[in-house]
């Protein structure tokens, strides 16, 4: 009997709507736990522990994230029901794509890959991407395309935590690497003001539009999903370029790096 009652109590609390401030508190707690600021690759990057080719690999792979953001925002824009919402979301696309006069984030990211000595045509061809990068980024674009508008908006909320990671990354990289400069890292400067603006809107939206406990859970799950896909991108980089150093066939390798074992074997006639 008492067991049944406690099951009922659990059921009742699961269906209780959280006050919006409590939803926000839980969202922030998800970031505290799961954001990629805790990933070992991030610590190596800003701590100056990576070689230039490893930093090049990061920039090359992350280009795909940057280039895909406006595509995911455009697919959401098409589903937004009011001019006010569309105007807000359109601003994000301009932030990334530029307006034809002022460069946007994608172009600024290419300044970073240029500055690191990567060939622009090769970067934008996406030929050197890690499979893990491709799958993680595509999962984000598809999530936004196929889930509810509420979940799609919620999945952008990792930006609540991005000013911290960006500040740490930029300060650390400028201090620790002689091959980067303020100019090559200029991508990040506008993000420090754009991200909080994006977040103000997205957070207010989910707090207002998650009207059932189930929807609030969906919002939290969307943020977990997004944290995971950012994490998975750094996992892929770490596995390929730090340890154990298994670069997948076809993925970018530093000039002069050893070819894959299979290629070496076949070159000397070993089956
Ligand atoms: O540097 C970072 O670690 C980082 C993280 C994130 C994020 O948390 O999703 C974004 C960005 N940067 C970023 O530059 C950016 O334009 C961006 C857009 C979005 C989004 O989900 O719409 N996230 C992020």
PDB file of C-alpha atoms and ligand atoms in Angstrom:
ATOM      1  CA  UNK A   1       0.000   0.000   0.000  1.00  0.00           C
ATOM      2  CA  UNK A   2       2.631   2.512   1.002  1.00  0.00           C
ATOM      3  CA  UNK A   3       4.659   1.384  -2.021  1.00  0.00           C
ATOM      4  CA  UNK A   4       1.698   2.136  -4.273  1.00  0.00           C
ATOM      5  CA  UNK A   5       1.300   5.566  -2.739  1.00  0.00           C
ATOM      6  CA  UNK A   6       4.888   6.433  -3.267  1.00  0.00           C
ATOM      7  CA  UNK A   7       4.592   5.338  -6.905  1.00  0.00           C
ATOM      8  CA  UNK A   8       1.609   7.668  -7.189  1.00  0.00           C
ATOM      9  CA  UNK A   9       3.567  10.440  -5.593  1.00  0.00           C
ATOM     10  CA  UNK A  10       6.379   9.952  -8.120  1.00  0.00           C
ATOM     11  CA  UNK A  11       3.823   9.993 -10.934  1.00  0.00           C
ATOM     12  CA  UNK A  12       2.247  13.185  -9.595  1.00  0.00           C
ATOM     13  CA  UNK A  13       5.546  14.982  -9.264  1.00  0.00           C
ATOM     14  CA  UNK A  14       6.543  13.956 -12.812  1.00  0.00           C
ATOM     15  CA  UNK A  15       3.401  15.581 -14.169  1.00  0.00           C
ATOM     16  CA  UNK A  16       3.859  18.797 -12.142  1.00  0.00           C
ATOM     17  CA  UNK A  17       4.690  21.856 -14.160  1.00  0.00           C
ATOM     18  CA  UNK A  18       7.936  23.423 -12.995  1.00  0.00           C
ATOM     19  CA  UNK A  19       7.965  27.167 -12.330  1.00  0.00           C
ATOM     20  CA  UNK A  20       9.852  28.817 -15.237  1.00  0.00           C
ATOM     21  CA  UNK A  21      12.744  29.807 -12.922  1.00  0.00           C
ATOM     22  CA  UNK A  22      13.115  26.181 -11.876  1.00  0.00           C
ATOM     23  CA  UNK A  23      13.172  25.087 -15.510  1.00  0.00           C
ATOM     24  CA  UNK A  24      15.945  27.627 -16.134  1.00  0.00           C
ATOM     25  CA  UNK A  25      17.841  26.405 -13.080  1.00  0.00           C
ATOM     26  CA  UNK A  26      17.676  22.824 -14.358  1.00  0.00           C
ATOM     27  CA  UNK A  27      18.777  23.858 -17.830  1.00  0.00           C
ATOM     28  CA  UNK A  28      21.796  25.636 -16.363  1.00  0.00           C
ATOM     29  CA  UNK A  29      22.581  22.533 -14.305  1.00  0.00           C
ATOM     30  CA  UNK A  30      22.599  20.416 -17.472  1.00  0.00           C
ATOM     31  CA  UNK A  31      25.218  22.733 -18.982  1.00  0.00           C
ATOM     32  CA  UNK A  32      27.263  22.726 -15.782  1.00  0.00           C
ATOM     33  CA  UNK A  33      27.471  18.969 -16.055  1.00  0.00           C
ATOM     34  CA  UNK A  34      27.595  18.241 -19.774  1.00  0.00           C
ATOM     35  CA  UNK A  35      28.930  21.223 -21.742  1.00  0.00           C
ATOM     36  CA  UNK A  36      32.071  20.608 -23.792  1.00  0.00           C
ATOM     37  CA  UNK A  37      33.976  23.046 -21.587  1.00  0.00           C
ATOM     38  CA  UNK A  38      34.729  19.894 -19.546  1.00  0.00           C
ATOM     39  CA  UNK A  39      36.091  17.897 -22.473  1.00  0.00           C
ATOM     40  CA  UNK A  40      39.786  16.926 -22.322  1.00  0.00           C
ATOM     41  CA  UNK A  41      40.321  18.149 -25.894  1.00  0.00           C
ATOM     42  CA  UNK A  42      39.126  21.626 -24.915  1.00  0.00           C
ATOM     43  CA  UNK A  43      41.600  21.660 -22.030  1.00  0.00           C
ATOM     44  CA  UNK A  44      44.440  20.581 -24.294  1.00  0.00           C
ATOM     45  CA  UNK A  45      43.471  23.247 -26.839  1.00  0.00           C
ATOM     46  CA  UNK A  46      43.339  26.260 -24.569  1.00  0.00           C
ATOM     47  CA  UNK A  47      46.116  24.935 -22.353  1.00  0.00           C
ATOM     48  CA  UNK A  48      48.619  25.108 -25.216  1.00  0.00           C
ATOM     49  CA  UNK A  49      49.159  21.357 -25.212  1.00  0.00           C
ATOM     50  CA  UNK A  50      48.353  20.728 -28.865  1.00  0.00           C
ATOM     51  CA  UNK A  51      50.634  20.851 -31.879  1.00  0.00           C
ATOM     52  CA  UNK A  52      49.798  23.096 -34.803  1.00  0.00           C
ATOM     53  CA  UNK A  53      48.474  20.135 -36.870  1.00  0.00           C
ATOM     54  CA  UNK A  54      46.149  19.211 -34.003  1.00  0.00           C
ATOM     55  CA  UNK A  55      44.827  22.778 -33.867  1.00  0.00           C
ATOM     56  CA  UNK A  56      44.445  22.683 -37.658  1.00  0.00           C
ATOM     57  CA  UNK A  57      42.395  19.488 -37.339  1.00  0.00           C
ATOM     58  CA  UNK A  58      40.096  21.196 -34.815  1.00  0.00           C
ATOM     59  CA  UNK A  59      39.569  24.247 -37.045  1.00  0.00           C
ATOM     60  CA  UNK A  60      39.005  22.149 -40.163  1.00  0.00           C
ATOM     61  CA  UNK A  61      36.414  19.955 -38.503  1.00  0.00           C
ATOM     62  CA  UNK A  62      34.639  22.747 -36.727  1.00  0.00           C
ATOM     63  CA  UNK A  63      34.187  24.521 -40.050  1.00  0.00           C
ATOM     64  CA  UNK A  64      31.419  22.017 -40.766  1.00  0.00           C
ATOM     65  CA  UNK A  65      29.588  23.009 -37.580  1.00  0.00           C
ATOM     66  CA  UNK A  66      29.869  26.690 -38.475  1.00  0.00           C
ATOM     67  CA  UNK A  67      28.764  26.148 -42.067  1.00  0.00           C
ATOM     68  CA  UNK A  68      25.775  24.043 -40.980  1.00  0.00           C
ATOM     69  CA  UNK A  69      24.421  26.464 -38.349  1.00  0.00           C
ATOM     70  CA  UNK A  70      22.748  28.815 -40.866  1.00  0.00           C
ATOM     71  CA  UNK A  71      21.234  25.784 -42.653  1.00  0.00           C
ATOM     72  CA  UNK A  72      19.691  24.535 -39.428  1.00  0.00           C
ATOM     73  CA  UNK A  73      18.481  28.041 -38.595  1.00  0.00           C
ATOM     74  CA  UNK A  74      16.935  28.396 -42.057  1.00  0.00           C
ATOM     75  CA  UNK A  75      15.011  25.147 -41.648  1.00  0.00           C
ATOM     76  CA  UNK A  76      13.620  26.384 -38.336  1.00  0.00           C
ATOM     77  CA  UNK A  77      12.849  29.841 -39.738  1.00  0.00           C
ATOM     78  CA  UNK A  78      10.584  28.254 -42.324  1.00  0.00           C
ATOM     79  CA  UNK A  79       8.458  26.708 -39.561  1.00  0.00           C
ATOM     80  CA  UNK A  80       8.107  29.771 -37.330  1.00  0.00           C
ATOM     81  CA  UNK A  81       4.551  31.076 -37.334  1.00  0.00           C
ATOM     82  CA  UNK A  82       4.905  34.859 -36.824  1.00  0.00           C
ATOM     83  CA  UNK A  83       6.876  37.745 -38.394  1.00  0.00           C
ATOM     84  CA  UNK A  84       8.337  38.593 -34.952  1.00  0.00           C
ATOM     85  CA  UNK A  85       9.726  35.094 -34.485  1.00  0.00           C
ATOM     86  CA  UNK A  86      11.016  34.941 -38.039  1.00  0.00           C
ATOM     87  CA  UNK A  87      12.730  38.333 -37.718  1.00  0.00           C
ATOM     88  CA  UNK A  88      14.508  37.152 -34.600  1.00  0.00           C
ATOM     89  CA  UNK A  89      15.638  33.917 -36.207  1.00  0.00           C
ATOM     90  CA  UNK A  90      16.603  35.647 -39.458  1.00  0.00           C
ATOM     91  CA  UNK A  91      19.100  37.745 -37.504  1.00  0.00           C
ATOM     92  CA  UNK A  92      20.945  34.537 -36.603  1.00  0.00           C
ATOM     93  CA  UNK A  93      21.271  33.597 -40.252  1.00  0.00           C
ATOM     94  CA  UNK A  94      22.705  37.039 -41.071  1.00  0.00           C
ATOM     95  CA  UNK A  95      25.128  36.709 -38.135  1.00  0.00           C
ATOM     96  CA  UNK A  96      26.518  33.572 -39.760  1.00  0.00           C
ATOM     97  CA  UNK A  97      26.151  34.264 -43.458  1.00  0.00           C
ATOM     98  CA  UNK A  98      26.843  38.023 -43.429  1.00  0.00           C
ATOM     99  CA  UNK A  99      24.800  40.483 -45.462  1.00  0.00           C
ATOM    100  CA  UNK A 100      26.963  40.623 -48.569  1.00  0.00           C
ATOM    101  CA  UNK A 101      28.824  43.692 -47.228  1.00  0.00           C
ATOM    102  CA  UNK A 102      29.844  42.655 -43.746  1.00  0.00           C
ATOM    103  CA  UNK A 103      31.282  39.163 -43.434  1.00  0.00           C
ATOM    104  CA  UNK A 104      29.425  36.679 -41.237  1.00  0.00           C
ATOM    105  CA  UNK A 105      30.652  33.946 -38.947  1.00  0.00           C
ATOM    106  CA  UNK A 106      31.271  31.366 -41.664  1.00  0.00           C
ATOM    107  CA  UNK A 107      33.579  33.747 -43.540  1.00  0.00           C
ATOM    108  CA  UNK A 108      35.314  34.683 -40.298  1.00  0.00           C
ATOM    109  CA  UNK A 109      35.861  31.010 -39.522  1.00  0.00           C
ATOM    110  CA  UNK A 110      37.614  30.668 -42.879  1.00  0.00           C
ATOM    111  CA  UNK A 111      39.948  33.507 -41.796  1.00  0.00           C
ATOM    112  CA  UNK A 112      40.905  31.228 -38.948  1.00  0.00           C
ATOM    113  CA  UNK A 113      41.538  28.214 -41.183  1.00  0.00           C
ATOM    114  CA  UNK A 114      43.475  30.505 -43.614  1.00  0.00           C
ATOM    115  CA  UNK A 115      45.517  31.825 -40.697  1.00  0.00           C
ATOM    116  CA  UNK A 116      46.383  28.292 -39.696  1.00  0.00           C
ATOM    117  CA  UNK A 117      47.650  27.592 -43.198  1.00  0.00           C
ATOM    118  CA  UNK A 118      44.838  25.320 -44.398  1.00  0.00           C
ATOM    119  CA  UNK A 119      43.798  25.450 -48.021  1.00  0.00           C
ATOM    120  CA  UNK A 120      40.378  27.109 -48.267  1.00  0.00           C
ATOM    121  CA  UNK A 121      39.109  24.970 -51.125  1.00  0.00           C
ATOM    122  CA  UNK A 122      40.080  21.855 -49.235  1.00  0.00           C
ATOM    123  CA  UNK A 123      38.373  23.050 -46.035  1.00  0.00           C
ATOM    124  CA  UNK A 124      35.135  23.969 -47.783  1.00  0.00           C
ATOM    125  CA  UNK A 125      35.144  20.761 -49.846  1.00  0.00           C
ATOM    126  CA  UNK A 126      34.573  18.921 -46.518  1.00  0.00           C
ATOM    127  CA  UNK A 127      36.676  16.060 -47.880  1.00  0.00           C
ATOM    128  CA  UNK A 128      38.912  15.914 -44.843  1.00  0.00           C
ATOM    129  CA  UNK A 129      36.173  15.778 -42.194  1.00  0.00           C
ATOM    130  CA  UNK A 130      36.152  13.109 -39.557  1.00  0.00           C
ATOM    131  CA  UNK A 131      33.098  10.842 -39.880  1.00  0.00           C
ATOM    132  CA  UNK A 132      32.275  11.624 -36.249  1.00  0.00           C
ATOM    133  CA  UNK A 133      32.116  15.345 -37.014  1.00  0.00           C
ATOM    134  CA  UNK A 134      29.882  14.804 -39.993  1.00  0.00           C
ATOM    135  CA  UNK A 135      27.453  12.570 -38.126  1.00  0.00           C
ATOM    136  CA  UNK A 136      27.270  14.800 -35.060  1.00  0.00           C
ATOM    137  CA  UNK A 137      26.657  17.969 -37.042  1.00  0.00           C
ATOM    138  CA  UNK A 138      24.150  16.303 -39.349  1.00  0.00           C
ATOM    139  CA  UNK A 139      22.322  15.002 -36.281  1.00  0.00           C
ATOM    140  CA  UNK A 140      21.910  18.597 -35.096  1.00  0.00           C
ATOM    141  CA  UNK A 141      20.575  19.817 -38.436  1.00  0.00           C
ATOM    142  CA  UNK A 142      18.134  16.889 -38.598  1.00  0.00           C
ATOM    143  CA  UNK A 143      17.018  17.353 -35.010  1.00  0.00           C
ATOM    144  CA  UNK A 144      16.094  20.960 -35.703  1.00  0.00           C
ATOM    145  CA  UNK A 145      14.406  20.011 -38.951  1.00  0.00           C
ATOM    146  CA  UNK A 146      12.231  17.209 -37.615  1.00  0.00           C
ATOM    147  CA  UNK A 147      11.515  17.928 -33.938  1.00  0.00           C
ATOM    148  CA  UNK A 148       8.998  20.429 -32.622  1.00  0.00           C
ATOM    149  CA  UNK A 149       9.744  24.149 -32.815  1.00  0.00           C
ATOM    150  CA  UNK A 150      10.007  24.135 -29.022  1.00  0.00           C
ATOM    151  CA  UNK A 151      12.696  21.417 -29.040  1.00  0.00           C
ATOM    152  CA  UNK A 152      14.487  23.091 -31.949  1.00  0.00           C
ATOM    153  CA  UNK A 153      14.665  26.410 -30.084  1.00  0.00           C
ATOM    154  CA  UNK A 154      15.737  24.622 -26.905  1.00  0.00           C
ATOM    155  CA  UNK A 155      18.582  22.877 -28.703  1.00  0.00           C
ATOM    156  CA  UNK A 156      20.235  26.265 -29.300  1.00  0.00           C
ATOM    157  CA  UNK A 157      20.462  26.858 -25.544  1.00  0.00           C
ATOM    158  CA  UNK A 158      24.021  25.543 -25.264  1.00  0.00           C
ATOM    159  CA  UNK A 159      24.820  29.122 -26.194  1.00  0.00           C
ATOM    160  CA  UNK A 160      24.042  29.958 -22.557  1.00  0.00           C
ATOM    161  CA  UNK A 161      27.430  28.485 -21.814  1.00  0.00           C
ATOM    162  CA  UNK A 162      29.428  29.494 -24.899  1.00  0.00           C
ATOM    163  CA  UNK A 163      30.742  32.903 -23.721  1.00  0.00           C
ATOM    164  CA  UNK A 164      32.656  31.118 -20.935  1.00  0.00           C
ATOM    165  CA  UNK A 165      34.237  28.516 -23.167  1.00  0.00           C
ATOM    166  CA  UNK A 166      35.035  31.107 -25.828  1.00  0.00           C
ATOM    167  CA  UNK A 167      36.739  33.442 -23.342  1.00  0.00           C
ATOM    168  CA  UNK A 168      38.781  30.585 -21.925  1.00  0.00           C
ATOM    169  CA  UNK A 169      39.709  29.276 -25.369  1.00  0.00           C
ATOM    170  CA  UNK A 170      40.711  32.624 -26.881  1.00  0.00           C
ATOM    171  CA  UNK A 171      42.742  33.769 -23.866  1.00  0.00           C
ATOM    172  CA  UNK A 172      44.517  30.415 -23.637  1.00  0.00           C
ATOM    173  CA  UNK A 173      45.248  30.116 -27.341  1.00  0.00           C
ATOM    174  CA  UNK A 174      46.640  33.668 -27.573  1.00  0.00           C
ATOM    175  CA  UNK A 175      48.853  33.007 -24.577  1.00  0.00           C
ATOM    176  CA  UNK A 176      50.064  29.593 -25.636  1.00  0.00           C
ATOM    177  CA  UNK A 177      50.421  29.419 -29.401  1.00  0.00           C
ATOM    178  CA  UNK A 178      52.635  31.642 -31.519  1.00  0.00           C
ATOM    179  CA  UNK A 179      50.759  30.569 -34.669  1.00  0.00           C
ATOM    180  CA  UNK A 180      47.472  32.272 -33.723  1.00  0.00           C
ATOM    181  CA  UNK A 181      46.746  35.983 -33.351  1.00  0.00           C
ATOM    182  CA  UNK A 182      43.832  38.176 -32.335  1.00  0.00           C
ATOM    183  CA  UNK A 183      43.143  38.569 -36.024  1.00  0.00           C
ATOM    184  CA  UNK A 184      42.908  34.840 -36.756  1.00  0.00           C
ATOM    185  CA  UNK A 185      40.700  34.303 -33.689  1.00  0.00           C
ATOM    186  CA  UNK A 186      38.470  37.272 -34.586  1.00  0.00           C
ATOM    187  CA  UNK A 187      35.615  34.836 -35.256  1.00  0.00           C
ATOM    188  CA  UNK A 188      34.946  34.657 -31.562  1.00  0.00           C
ATOM    189  CA  UNK A 189      34.732  38.358 -30.653  1.00  0.00           C
ATOM    190  CA  UNK A 190      31.202  39.048 -31.972  1.00  0.00           C
ATOM    191  CA  UNK A 191      29.979  35.736 -30.536  1.00  0.00           C
ATOM    192  CA  UNK A 192      30.490  37.171 -27.052  1.00  0.00           C
ATOM    193  CA  UNK A 193      27.650  39.629 -27.698  1.00  0.00           C
ATOM    194  CA  UNK A 194      25.617  37.614 -30.229  1.00  0.00           C
ATOM    195  CA  UNK A 195      25.302  34.505 -28.040  1.00  0.00           C
ATOM    196  CA  UNK A 196      23.773  36.297 -25.015  1.00  0.00           C
ATOM    197  CA  UNK A 197      21.310  38.036 -27.346  1.00  0.00           C
ATOM    198  CA  UNK A 198      20.345  34.666 -28.911  1.00  0.00           C
ATOM    199  CA  UNK A 199      19.981  33.139 -25.459  1.00  0.00           C
ATOM    200  CA  UNK A 200      17.787  35.903 -24.038  1.00  0.00           C
ATOM    201  CA  UNK A 201      15.272  35.200 -26.743  1.00  0.00           C
ATOM    202  CA  UNK A 202      15.495  31.385 -26.773  1.00  0.00           C
ATOM    203  CA  UNK A 203      15.340  31.047 -23.004  1.00  0.00           C
ATOM    204  CA  UNK A 204      12.322  33.349 -22.715  1.00  0.00           C
ATOM    205  CA  UNK A 205      10.698  31.364 -25.540  1.00  0.00           C
ATOM    206  CA  UNK A 206      11.081  27.960 -23.904  1.00  0.00           C
ATOM    207  CA  UNK A 207      10.053  29.283 -20.486  1.00  0.00           C
ATOM    208  CA  UNK A 208       6.877  30.644 -21.995  1.00  0.00           C
ATOM    209  CA  UNK A 209       6.039  27.864 -24.468  1.00  0.00           C
ATOM    210  CA  UNK A 210       6.816  24.743 -22.460  1.00  0.00           C
ATOM    211  CA  UNK A 211       3.338  24.595 -20.963  1.00  0.00           C
ATOM    212  CA  UNK A 212       3.262  21.009 -19.722  1.00  0.00           C
ATOM    213  CA  UNK A 213       5.738  19.024 -17.705  1.00  0.00           C
ATOM    214  CA  UNK A 214       6.207  16.769 -20.714  1.00  0.00           C
ATOM    215  CA  UNK A 215       7.204  19.753 -22.837  1.00  0.00           C
ATOM    216  CA  UNK A 216       9.569  20.937 -20.120  1.00  0.00           C
ATOM    217  CA  UNK A 217      11.188  17.494 -20.166  1.00  0.00           C
ATOM    218  CA  UNK A 218      11.485  17.723 -23.950  1.00  0.00           C
ATOM    219  CA  UNK A 219      13.262  21.074 -23.571  1.00  0.00           C
ATOM    220  CA  UNK A 220      15.750  19.571 -21.112  1.00  0.00           C
ATOM    221  CA  UNK A 221      16.280  16.534 -23.335  1.00  0.00           C
ATOM    222  CA  UNK A 222      16.939  18.788 -26.322  1.00  0.00           C
ATOM    223  CA  UNK A 223      19.664  20.570 -24.375  1.00  0.00           C
ATOM    224  CA  UNK A 224      21.202  17.235 -23.304  1.00  0.00           C
ATOM    225  CA  UNK A 225      21.150  16.059 -26.903  1.00  0.00           C
ATOM    226  CA  UNK A 226      22.924  19.221 -28.025  1.00  0.00           C
ATOM    227  CA  UNK A 227      25.560  18.992 -25.287  1.00  0.00           C
ATOM    228  CA  UNK A 228      26.175  15.405 -26.372  1.00  0.00           C
ATOM    229  CA  UNK A 229      26.713  16.288 -30.006  1.00  0.00           C
ATOM    230  CA  UNK A 230      29.210  19.016 -29.106  1.00  0.00           C
ATOM    231  CA  UNK A 231      30.954  16.494 -26.867  1.00  0.00           C
ATOM    232  CA  UNK A 232      30.973  13.848 -29.603  1.00  0.00           C
ATOM    233  CA  UNK A 233      32.757  16.239 -31.961  1.00  0.00           C
ATOM    234  CA  UNK A 234      35.614  16.658 -29.506  1.00  0.00           C
ATOM    235  CA  UNK A 235      35.660  12.900 -28.837  1.00  0.00           C
ATOM    236  CA  UNK A 236      36.160  12.314 -32.557  1.00  0.00           C
ATOM    237  CA  UNK A 237      39.022  14.831 -32.692  1.00  0.00           C
ATOM    238  CA  UNK A 238      40.667  13.383 -29.623  1.00  0.00           C
ATOM    239  CA  UNK A 239      40.448   9.795 -30.883  1.00  0.00           C
ATOM    240  CA  UNK A 240      41.859  10.659 -34.302  1.00  0.00           C
ATOM    241  CA  UNK A 241      44.487  13.275 -33.521  1.00  0.00           C
ATOM    242  CA  UNK A 242      45.492  12.894 -29.852  1.00  0.00           C
ATOM    243  CA  UNK A 243      45.100   9.324 -28.609  1.00  0.00           C
ATOM    244  CA  UNK A 244      45.158   6.652 -29.791  1.00  0.00           C
ATOM    245  CA  UNK A 245      45.647   8.637 -33.002  1.00  0.00           C
ATOM    246  CA  UNK A 246      43.491   6.583 -35.319  1.00  0.00           C
ATOM    247  CA  UNK A 247      42.893   8.883 -38.247  1.00  0.00           C
ATOM    248  CA  UNK A 248      40.025   7.410 -40.284  1.00  0.00           C
ATOM    249  CA  UNK A 249      40.658   6.662 -43.966  1.00  0.00           C
ATOM    250  CA  UNK A 250      40.150   9.789 -46.019  1.00  0.00           C
ATOM    251  CA  UNK A 251      40.261  12.212 -43.103  1.00  0.00           C
ATOM    252  CA  UNK A 252      42.722  15.115 -43.045  1.00  0.00           C
ATOM    253  CA  UNK A 253      46.313  14.402 -42.127  1.00  0.00           C
ATOM    254  CA  UNK A 254      49.098  16.881 -41.548  1.00  0.00           C
ATOM    255  CA  UNK A 255      51.500  17.226 -44.467  1.00  0.00           C
ATOM    256  CA  UNK A 256      54.260  14.691 -43.961  1.00  0.00           C
ATOM    257  CA  UNK A 257      52.293  12.658 -41.411  1.00  0.00           C
ATOM    258  CA  UNK A 258      52.647   8.896 -41.671  1.00  0.00           C
ATOM    259  CA  UNK A 259      50.142   7.313 -44.056  1.00  0.00           C
ATOM    260  CA  UNK A 260      47.594   4.869 -42.676  1.00  0.00           C
ATOM    261  CA  UNK A 261      49.017   1.464 -41.785  1.00  0.00           C
ATOM    262  CA  UNK A 262      46.919  -0.268 -44.462  1.00  0.00           C
ATOM    263  CA  UNK A 263      48.320   1.988 -47.187  1.00  0.00           C
ATOM    264  CA  UNK A 264      51.877   1.328 -46.037  1.00  0.00           C
ATOM    265  CA  UNK A 265      51.248  -2.403 -46.006  1.00  0.00           C
ATOM    266  CA  UNK A 266      49.828  -2.484 -49.521  1.00  0.00           C
ATOM    267  CA  UNK A 267      52.634  -0.240 -50.791  1.00  0.00           C
ATOM    268  CA  UNK A 268      55.155  -2.902 -49.843  1.00  0.00           C
ATOM    269  CA  UNK A 269      53.024  -5.690 -51.208  1.00  0.00           C
ATOM    270  CA  UNK A 270      51.744  -7.085 -47.919  1.00  0.00           C
ATOM    271  CA  UNK A 271      48.164  -8.342 -48.420  1.00  0.00           C
TER     272      UNK A 271
HETATM  273  O1  LIG B   1      32.782  28.041 -29.395  1.00  0.00           O
HETATM  274  C1  LIG B   1      31.955  27.255 -28.945  1.00  0.00           C
HETATM  275  O2  LIG B   1      32.243  26.358 -28.131  1.00  0.00           O
HETATM  276  C2  LIG B   1      30.582  27.393 -29.441  1.00  0.00           C
HETATM  277  C3  LIG B   1      29.539  26.667 -28.925  1.00  0.00           C
HETATM  278  C4  LIG B   1      28.271  26.819 -29.466  1.00  0.00           C
HETATM  279  C5  LIG B   1      27.217  26.038 -28.827  1.00  0.00           C
HETATM  280  O3  LIG B   1      27.269  25.920 -27.586  1.00  0.00           O
HETATM  281  O4  LIG B   1      26.372  25.492 -29.500  1.00  0.00           O
HETATM  282  C6  LIG B   1      28.070  27.688 -30.565  1.00  0.00           C
HETATM  283  C7  LIG B   1      29.190  28.413 -30.984  1.00  0.00           C
HETATM  284  N1  LIG B   1      30.397  28.278 -30.440  1.00  0.00           N
HETATM  285  C8  LIG B   1      29.106  29.358 -32.052  1.00  0.00           C
HETATM  286  O5  LIG B   1      30.100  29.996 -32.393  1.00  0.00           O
HETATM  287  C9  LIG B   1      27.886  29.530 -32.720  1.00  0.00           C
HETATM  288  O6  LIG B   1      27.815  30.328 -33.656  1.00  0.00           O
HETATM  289  C10 LIG B   1      26.766  28.781 -32.314  1.00  0.00           C
HETATM  290  C11 LIG B   1      25.477  28.720 -32.806  1.00  0.00           C
HETATM  291  C12 LIG B   1      24.846  27.775 -32.063  1.00  0.00           C
HETATM  292  C13 LIG B   1      23.477  27.248 -32.202  1.00  0.00           C
HETATM  293  O7  LIG B   1      23.209  26.211 -31.617  1.00  0.00           O
HETATM  294  O8  LIG B   1      22.672  27.857 -32.948  1.00  0.00           O
HETATM  295  N2  LIG B   1      25.693  27.283 -31.139  1.00  0.00           N
HETATM  296  C14 LIG B   1      26.867  27.894 -31.267  1.00  0.00           C
END
